[in-house]
Short mmCIF file of C-alpha atoms and ligand atoms in Angstrom, two decimals:
data_model
loop_
_atom_site.label_atom_id
_atom_site.label_comp_id
_atom_site.label_asym_id
_atom_site.label_seq_id
_atom_site.Cartn_x
_atom_site.Cartn_y
_atom_site.Cartn_z
CA UNK A 160 0.00 0.00 0.00
CA UNK A 161 1.42 3.39 -0.95
CA UNK A 162 1.89 5.86 1.85
CA UNK A 163 0.07 9.22 1.53
CA UNK A 164 2.41 11.91 0.26
CA UNK A 165 3.17 14.67 2.78
CA UNK A 166 1.07 17.77 2.09
CA UNK A 167 3.07 20.91 1.26
CA UNK A 168 2.98 23.46 4.04
CA UNK A 169 3.40 27.21 4.09
CA UNK A 170 6.72 28.38 5.52
CA UNK A 171 6.09 29.40 9.19
CA UNK A 172 8.51 32.31 8.72
CA UNK A 173 6.26 33.67 5.95
CA UNK A 174 3.19 33.26 8.16
CA UNK A 175 4.92 35.35 10.84
CA UNK A 176 6.00 37.96 8.29
CA UNK A 177 2.47 38.38 6.93
CA UNK A 178 1.13 38.47 10.47
CA UNK A 179 3.37 41.51 11.06
CA UNK A 180 2.13 43.12 7.85
CA UNK A 181 -1.47 42.57 8.94
CA UNK A 182 -0.66 44.18 12.29
CA UNK A 183 0.82 47.20 10.45
CA UNK A 184 -2.29 47.52 8.28
CA UNK A 185 -4.50 47.24 11.33
CA UNK A 186 -2.52 49.85 13.29
CA UNK A 187 -2.66 52.26 10.37
CA UNK A 188 -6.38 51.70 9.87
CA UNK A 189 -7.07 52.39 13.54
CA UNK A 190 -4.90 55.53 13.67
CA UNK A 191 -6.51 58.65 14.92
CA UNK A 192 -8.14 60.11 11.80
CA UNK A 193 -10.66 59.00 9.21
CA UNK A 194 -8.93 59.65 5.92
CA UNK A 195 -10.20 57.17 3.34
CA UNK A 196 -8.04 54.44 1.88
CA UNK A 197 -7.63 53.71 -1.80
CA UNK A 198 -6.27 50.34 -2.82
CA UNK A 199 -4.78 50.54 -6.32
CA UNK A 200 -6.05 47.28 -7.74
CA UNK A 201 -4.69 45.99 -11.06
CA UNK A 202 -5.96 42.43 -10.55
CA UNK A 203 -2.34 41.19 -10.48
CA UNK A 204 -0.83 39.14 -7.66
CA UNK A 205 0.59 42.04 -5.62
CA UNK A 206 -2.51 44.21 -5.49
CA UNK A 207 -4.64 41.10 -4.95
CA UNK A 208 -2.55 40.30 -1.87
CA UNK A 209 -2.94 43.85 -0.56
CA UNK A 210 -6.74 43.69 -1.05
CA UNK A 211 -6.76 40.25 0.59
CA UNK A 212 -4.91 41.50 3.68
CA UNK A 213 -6.97 44.69 3.97
CA UNK A 214 -10.16 42.62 3.76
CA UNK A 215 -8.77 40.29 6.47
CA UNK A 216 -8.05 43.24 8.72
CA UNK A 217 -11.52 44.76 8.26
CA UNK A 218 -13.09 41.42 9.09
CA UNK A 219 -11.02 41.21 12.27
CA UNK A 220 -12.30 44.57 13.54
CA UNK A 221 -15.42 45.19 15.56
CA UNK A 222 -18.15 46.93 13.51
CA UNK A 223 -17.70 50.23 15.40
CA UNK A 224 -13.99 50.23 14.51
CA UNK A 225 -14.63 50.03 10.76
CA UNK A 226 -14.92 53.77 10.36
CA UNK A 227 -12.65 54.38 7.44
CA UNK A 228 -13.87 53.87 3.88
CA UNK A 229 -11.77 51.64 1.65
CA UNK A 230 -12.01 52.21 -2.10
CA UNK A 231 -10.67 49.38 -4.22
CA UNK A 232 -9.89 51.16 -7.47
CA UNK A 233 -9.04 49.61 -10.83
CA UNK A 234 -8.48 51.43 -14.07
CA UNK A 235 -9.92 50.28 -17.38
CA UNK A 236 -8.10 51.86 -20.33
CA UNK A 237 -10.89 50.45 -22.57
CA UNK A 238 -8.20 48.52 -24.47
CA UNK A 239 -7.22 46.14 -21.67
CA UNK A 240 -6.55 42.49 -22.41
CA UNK A 241 -10.08 40.97 -22.47
CA UNK A 242 -9.15 38.15 -20.08
CA UNK A 243 -7.57 40.51 -17.57
CA UNK A 244 -10.50 42.92 -17.58
CA UNK A 245 -12.99 40.10 -17.12
CA UNK A 246 -10.86 38.69 -14.25
CA UNK A 247 -10.98 42.12 -12.57
CA UNK A 248 -14.74 42.40 -13.13
CA UNK A 249 -15.27 38.99 -11.49
CA UNK A 250 -13.11 39.95 -8.51
CA UNK A 251 -14.91 43.28 -8.16
CA UNK A 252 -18.25 41.48 -8.04
CA UNK A 253 -16.98 38.94 -5.48
CA UNK A 254 -15.43 41.59 -3.24
CA UNK A 255 -18.48 43.82 -3.51
CA UNK A 256 -20.84 40.98 -2.69
CA UNK A 257 -18.81 39.78 0.32
CA UNK A 258 -18.22 43.31 1.63
CA UNK A 259 -21.95 43.91 1.47
CA UNK A 260 -22.73 40.68 3.30
CA UNK A 261 -20.19 41.44 6.06
CA UNK A 262 -21.12 45.14 6.15
CA UNK A 263 -17.57 46.22 5.48
CA UNK A 264 -17.02 49.83 4.34
CA UNK A 265 -15.55 48.78 0.99
CA UNK A 266 -16.39 50.28 -2.38
CA UNK A 267 -15.14 48.84 -5.64
CA UNK A 268 -14.57 51.41 -8.34
CA UNK A 269 -13.43 51.38 -11.96
CA UNK A 270 -11.89 54.52 -13.39
CA UNK A 271 -11.66 55.16 -17.14
CA UNK A 272 -9.93 57.69 -19.37
CA UNK A 273 -11.74 60.89 -20.19
CA UNK A 274 -13.97 60.50 -23.29
CA UNK A 275 -11.63 62.76 -25.25
CA UNK A 276 -8.48 60.89 -24.19
CA UNK A 277 -9.09 57.24 -25.06
CA UNK A 278 -6.76 55.17 -27.21
CA UNK A 279 -9.14 55.13 -30.18
CA UNK A 280 -10.03 58.83 -30.03
CA UNK A 281 -6.33 59.73 -30.16
CA UNK A 282 -5.27 57.06 -32.64
CA UNK A 283 -8.22 57.07 -35.04
CA UNK A 284 -9.64 60.52 -34.30
CA UNK A 285 -6.51 62.67 -34.07
CA UNK A 286 -4.36 60.27 -36.07
CA UNK A 287 -1.65 59.96 -33.41
CA UNK A 288 0.81 57.30 -34.51
CA UNK A 289 0.65 54.18 -32.32
CA UNK A 290 2.74 54.80 -29.17
CA UNK A 291 6.39 53.81 -29.08
CA UNK A 292 9.22 54.42 -26.62
CA UNK A 293 9.88 57.97 -27.78
CA UNK A 294 6.21 59.01 -28.20
CA UNK A 295 4.33 57.19 -25.46
CA UNK A 296 1.31 59.45 -25.35
CA UNK A 297 -0.99 56.85 -23.81
CA UNK A 298 0.08 56.08 -20.23
CA UNK A 299 -0.58 59.46 -18.72
CA UNK A 300 -3.91 59.96 -20.50
CA UNK A 301 -5.22 56.42 -20.10
CA UNK A 302 -3.78 55.23 -16.80
CA UNK A 303 -2.38 57.97 -14.59
CA UNK A 304 -4.94 60.74 -15.08
CA UNK A 305 -8.16 58.72 -14.51
CA UNK A 306 -7.04 57.26 -11.18
CA UNK A 307 -5.30 60.48 -10.13
CA UNK A 308 -8.56 62.35 -10.71
CA UNK A 309 -10.38 59.91 -8.44
CA UNK A 310 -7.75 60.17 -5.71
CA UNK A 311 -7.66 63.96 -5.98
CA UNK A 312 -11.46 64.26 -5.64
CA UNK A 313 -11.42 62.02 -2.60
CA UNK A 314 -8.47 63.87 -1.06
CA UNK A 315 -10.18 67.22 -1.72
CA UNK A 316 -13.41 66.17 -0.01
CA UNK A 317 -11.76 64.30 2.88
CA UNK A 318 -8.70 66.49 3.49
CA UNK A 319 -6.37 63.60 2.72
CA UNK A 320 -6.43 60.16 1.13
CA UNK A 321 -4.14 57.21 1.73
CA UNK A 322 -3.14 55.16 -1.27
CA UNK A 323 -2.23 51.52 -0.64
CA UNK A 324 0.00 50.06 -3.31
CA UNK A 325 1.29 46.54 -3.84
CA UNK A 326 4.76 47.74 -4.89
CA UNK A 327 7.68 45.61 -3.76
CA UNK A 328 11.35 46.41 -3.52
CA UNK A 329 12.37 43.12 -5.15
CA UNK A 330 10.18 43.56 -8.27
CA UNK A 331 13.00 45.13 -10.30
CA UNK A 332 15.97 47.43 -9.88
CA UNK A 333 13.86 50.33 -11.22
CA UNK A 334 11.21 49.60 -8.64
CA UNK A 335 13.81 49.33 -5.89
CA UNK A 336 15.14 52.76 -6.85
CA UNK A 337 11.64 54.29 -6.80
CA UNK A 338 10.86 52.67 -3.47
CA UNK A 339 14.14 53.94 -2.02
CA UNK A 340 13.36 57.46 -3.18
CA UNK A 341 9.98 57.36 -1.44
CA UNK A 342 11.42 55.89 1.75
CA UNK A 343 11.28 58.29 4.65
CA UNK A 344 11.47 55.61 7.32
CA UNK A 345 7.80 56.16 8.13
CA UNK A 346 4.83 53.96 7.38
CA UNK A 347 3.32 56.63 5.13
CA UNK A 348 5.18 58.53 2.43
CA UNK A 349 3.98 61.63 0.66
CA UNK A 350 2.91 60.99 -2.97
CA UNK A 351 5.29 62.72 -5.37
CA UNK A 352 2.63 64.23 -7.63
CA UNK A 353 -0.64 64.23 -5.71
CA UNK A 354 -1.23 66.78 -3.04
CA UNK A 355 -2.81 65.45 0.17
CA UNK A 356 -2.18 61.88 -0.81
CA UNK A 357 -0.04 59.60 1.34
CA UNK A 358 1.30 56.28 0.09
CA UNK A 359 1.32 53.10 2.17
CA UNK A 360 3.15 50.05 0.75
CA UNK A 361 2.37 47.22 3.14
CA UNK A 362 4.04 44.39 1.19
CA UNK A 363 7.13 46.31 0.08
CA UNK A 364 9.55 43.80 1.65
CA UNK A 365 7.95 40.59 0.36
CA UNK A 366 9.61 38.66 -2.45
CA UNK A 367 7.74 37.42 -5.53
CA UNK A 368 7.94 33.83 -4.27
CA UNK A 369 6.51 34.85 -0.91
CA UNK A 370 3.55 36.60 -2.56
CA UNK A 371 2.74 33.50 -4.61
CA UNK A 372 3.25 31.18 -1.66
CA UNK A 373 0.92 33.17 0.56
CA UNK A 374 -1.79 33.36 -2.11
CA UNK A 375 -1.46 29.63 -2.84
CA UNK A 376 -2.04 28.63 0.78
CA UNK A 377 -4.68 31.20 1.71
CA UNK A 378 -7.99 31.53 -0.12
CA UNK A 379 -9.32 35.09 -0.42
CA UNK A 380 -11.44 36.27 2.49
CA UNK A 381 -14.19 37.29 0.04
CA UNK A 382 -14.69 33.63 -0.88
CA UNK A 383 -13.60 31.26 -3.64
CA UNK A 384 -9.92 30.76 -4.35
CA UNK A 385 -7.00 32.48 -6.03
CA UNK A 386 -6.98 29.74 -8.64
CA UNK A 387 -8.17 32.05 -11.45
CA UNK A 388 -5.26 34.39 -10.70
CA UNK A 389 -2.73 31.55 -10.98
CA UNK A 390 -4.38 30.41 -14.19
CA UNK A 391 -4.26 33.91 -15.64
CA UNK A 392 -0.52 34.17 -15.04
CA UNK A 393 0.09 30.70 -16.39
CA UNK A 394 -1.91 31.42 -19.55
CA UNK A 395 -0.20 34.74 -20.12
CA UNK A 396 3.22 33.30 -19.29
CA UNK A 397 3.29 36.56 -17.53
CA UNK A 398 4.63 39.49 -15.74
CA UNK A 399 1.94 42.08 -15.12
CA UNK A 400 1.23 45.64 -16.10
CA UNK A 401 1.15 47.17 -12.65
CA UNK A 402 -1.15 49.78 -11.23
CA UNK A 403 0.36 52.99 -12.59
CA UNK A 404 -0.04 55.90 -10.25
CA UNK A 405 2.74 58.26 -11.27
CA UNK A 406 5.38 58.91 -13.91
CA UNK A 407 7.82 56.98 -11.69
CA UNK A 408 5.89 53.81 -12.44
CA UNK A 409 5.70 54.26 -16.18
CA UNK A 410 8.91 52.49 -17.28
CA UNK A 411 7.21 49.18 -16.55
CA UNK A 412 4.06 50.12 -18.48
CA UNK A 413 4.49 48.86 -22.01
CA UNK A 414 7.89 47.31 -21.23
CA UNK A 415 8.97 43.91 -22.45
CA UNK A 416 8.21 42.49 -19.01
CA UNK A 417 4.62 43.76 -19.07
CA UNK A 418 2.19 41.23 -20.34
CA UNK A 419 -1.05 42.43 -18.80
CA UNK A 420 -1.08 45.80 -20.55
CA UNK A 421 -3.31 47.11 -23.32
CA UNK A 422 -3.86 44.65 -26.14
CA UNK A 423 -3.17 47.47 -28.60
CA UNK A 424 0.25 48.23 -27.09
CA UNK A 425 2.87 48.91 -29.75
CA UNK A 426 5.49 50.11 -27.27
CA UNK A 427 6.66 46.51 -27.01
CA UNK A 428 8.23 45.11 -30.19
CA UNK A 429 6.25 41.93 -29.99
CA UNK A 430 2.88 41.71 -28.28
CA UNK A 431 3.04 39.71 -25.10
CA UNK A 432 -0.23 40.64 -23.45
CA UNK A 433 -2.39 38.57 -25.75
CA UNK A 434 0.04 36.32 -27.61
CA UNK A 435 0.52 34.26 -24.44
CA UNK A 436 -3.24 33.77 -24.11
CA UNK A 437 -3.53 32.79 -27.76
CA UNK A 438 -0.71 30.26 -27.29
CA UNK A 439 -2.50 28.94 -24.21
CA UNK A 440 -5.52 28.11 -26.35
CA UNK A 441 -7.54 31.34 -26.56
CA UNK A 442 -7.47 31.32 -30.36
CA UNK A 443 -10.45 33.69 -30.49
CA UNK A 444 -8.06 36.55 -29.67
CA UNK A 445 -5.89 35.95 -32.75
CA UNK A 446 -7.53 38.86 -34.70
CA UNK A 447 -6.50 41.26 -31.91
CA UNK A 448 -2.87 40.10 -32.05
CA UNK A 449 -2.87 40.44 -35.86
CA UNK A 450 -4.44 43.89 -35.69
CA UNK A 451 -1.79 45.08 -33.22
CA UNK A 452 0.98 43.79 -35.48
CA UNK A 453 -0.60 45.52 -38.49
CA UNK A 454 -0.86 48.77 -36.51
CA UNK A 455 2.82 48.58 -35.62
CA UNK A 456 3.69 47.85 -39.26
CA UNK A 457 1.93 50.96 -40.68
CA UNK A 458 3.25 53.36 -38.05
CA UNK A 459 6.15 54.73 -40.05
CA UNK A 460 4.90 54.27 -43.61
CA UNK A 461 5.38 57.78 -45.13
CA UNK A 462 2.28 57.60 -47.36
CA UNK A 463 0.10 57.02 -44.33
CA UNK A 464 1.29 60.15 -42.52
CA UNK A 465 0.40 63.80 -43.14
CA UNK A 466 3.23 66.22 -43.79
CA UNK A 467 1.98 68.79 -41.29
CA UNK A 468 1.29 68.29 -37.62
CA UNK A 469 -2.19 69.00 -36.32
CA UNK A 470 -1.17 72.60 -35.49
CA UNK A 471 -0.34 73.15 -39.18
CA UNK A 472 3.44 73.19 -38.65
CA UNK A 473 6.06 71.27 -40.58
CA UNK A 474 8.60 69.76 -38.19
CA UNK A 475 12.28 69.46 -39.09
CA UNK A 476 14.72 68.79 -36.24
CA UNK A 477 17.99 70.72 -35.82
CA UNK A 478 19.73 67.70 -37.40
CA UNK A 479 17.55 68.19 -40.50
CA UNK A 480 15.34 65.15 -39.88
CA UNK A 481 11.76 65.54 -41.10
CA UNK A 482 9.16 64.38 -38.54
CA UNK A 483 5.86 63.49 -40.23
CA UNK A 484 2.49 64.50 -38.83
CA UNK A 485 -0.48 62.32 -37.84
CA UNK A 486 -2.01 59.52 -39.89
CA UNK A 487 -3.84 60.70 -43.01
CA UNK A 488 -7.63 60.83 -42.84
CA UNK A 489 -7.77 57.84 -45.23
CA UNK A 490 -5.62 55.74 -42.89
CA UNK A 491 -7.71 56.76 -39.88
CA UNK A 492 -10.84 55.67 -41.77
CA UNK A 493 -9.17 52.38 -42.67
CA UNK A 494 -8.24 51.71 -39.03
CA UNK A 495 -11.81 52.36 -37.90
CA UNK A 496 -13.17 50.06 -40.62
CA UNK A 497 -10.79 47.31 -39.46
CA UNK A 498 -11.85 47.72 -35.83
CA UNK A 499 -15.51 47.45 -36.85
CA UNK A 500 -14.74 44.38 -38.99
CA UNK A 501 -13.04 42.74 -35.98
CA UNK A 502 -16.07 43.49 -33.84
CA UNK A 503 -18.27 41.67 -36.34
CA UNK A 504 -15.85 38.76 -36.62
CA UNK A 505 -15.41 38.38 -32.85
CA UNK A 506 -18.92 39.33 -31.74
CA UNK A 507 -17.62 41.73 -29.09
CA UNK A 508 -17.50 45.49 -28.68
CA UNK A 509 -14.03 46.94 -29.13
CA UNK A 510 -14.88 50.61 -29.54
CA UNK A 511 -17.71 52.50 -27.88
CA UNK A 512 -20.36 54.51 -29.76
CA UNK A 513 -19.35 57.67 -27.87
CA UNK A 514 -15.76 57.19 -29.07
CA UNK A 515 -16.92 56.82 -32.68
CA UNK A 516 -19.04 59.98 -32.37
CA UNK A 517 -16.06 61.94 -30.98
CA UNK A 518 -13.79 60.55 -33.73
CA UNK A 519 -16.20 61.78 -36.42
CA UNK A 520 -16.26 65.27 -34.88
CA UNK A 521 -12.46 65.41 -34.89
CA UNK A 522 -12.35 64.19 -38.50
CA UNK A 523 -14.74 66.96 -39.53
CA UNK A 524 -12.55 69.60 -37.81
CA UNK A 525 -9.37 68.15 -39.32
CA UNK A 526 -10.87 68.02 -42.82
CA UNK A 527 -11.74 71.73 -42.70
CA UNK A 528 -8.29 72.48 -41.29
CA UNK A 529 -6.62 70.63 -44.18
CA UNK A 530 -8.85 72.49 -46.67
CA UNK A 531 -7.79 75.80 -45.10
CA UNK A 532 -4.05 74.92 -45.35
CA UNK A 533 -4.48 73.85 -48.98
CA UNK A 534 -6.26 77.12 -49.83
CA UNK A 535 -3.49 79.10 -48.07
CA UNK A 536 -0.79 77.23 -50.06
CA UNK A 537 -2.72 77.72 -53.37
CA UNK A 538 -3.05 81.45 -52.69
CA UNK A 539 0.69 81.69 -52.10
S1 SF4 B 666 0.32 49.18 -21.90
FE1 SF4 B 666 1.24 50.15 -23.71
S2 SF4 B 666 -0.52 51.17 -24.78
FE2 SF4 B 666 -1.18 50.69 -22.67
S3 SF4 B 666 -0.78 52.59 -21.53
FE3 SF4 B 666 1.02 51.21 -21.22
S4 SF4 B 666 2.45 51.83 -22.86
FE4 SF4 B 666 0.45 52.66 -23.42
#
């Protein structure tokens, strides 16, 4: 008869370490003010662990001690990887449902870019070339500003807000440098860009292995398991696109290590956000991968770019290099037609009606602008 195999156990040292982190979170929550908390929640392993521990702490408190509101905030760029955004939506629903049942002061929130600042409105409407390393126009508009606006509003109405981030020193050398710069030896650090916002990084000293180990051995307090998270990483073969809260975080957005970013991302040479999912069997996303590659391929084709920038100026650098303007109106129309064709093929919405309406307004303005330039040139 075969003997039962010993069950794997969590390292007791890790249990003690996380116990200390929970005590820190609890002490900060119970400190003598009521400034709301915001958990930056990307759906990745680090922010999931922070949400998990915060939820644990709230559950451990008596109802009268749960005075501080906790906002679990995710950002949807509207061009997120479909599997990642649906994973976040599922988690939001689970957290919301459990928080309601336990009467915890938790709100789940999704921020989005301003209607005039989405990927499609800039790419198809204004004809911006797809972002690359030297012209990465997307991160600030689509990721930093929406969440910053939310934090700022909350800080303005409450006097101060505390932002909990799942950043860790061991993530990368860039991250370690950022963390070191924020380190003031206190539990809370002032946010570099946002007034009245303090940053709390409860898991800053955990390693990647420790985060995974803790999540593997401890189901989320809102119910279910972290299995879907493990599966998501396995399918993507992945590093994640982290919660981006300031320019300091942006090197990792759209970097070769980011695989949970926008599916349209052309900052990486080869798409990794969706290609991994396609390889893992999600063949239905193949058109998105092909579209992204096509977008990258037309970026620098001279015939697809206007000579003048949108302000009417011709740009020639001091070294005599001509910098072309935005995509031509024909190319913008072609991109929109391709997006609509993909929607039909895939049976899912990829661009919102409001975005298409805004794009058509911008096209009308640009067409009259081009007519005015042509008339000016013809009249000498
Ligand atoms: S993932 Fe890529 S496209 Fe999306 S905001 Fe980051 S750099 Fe831009």
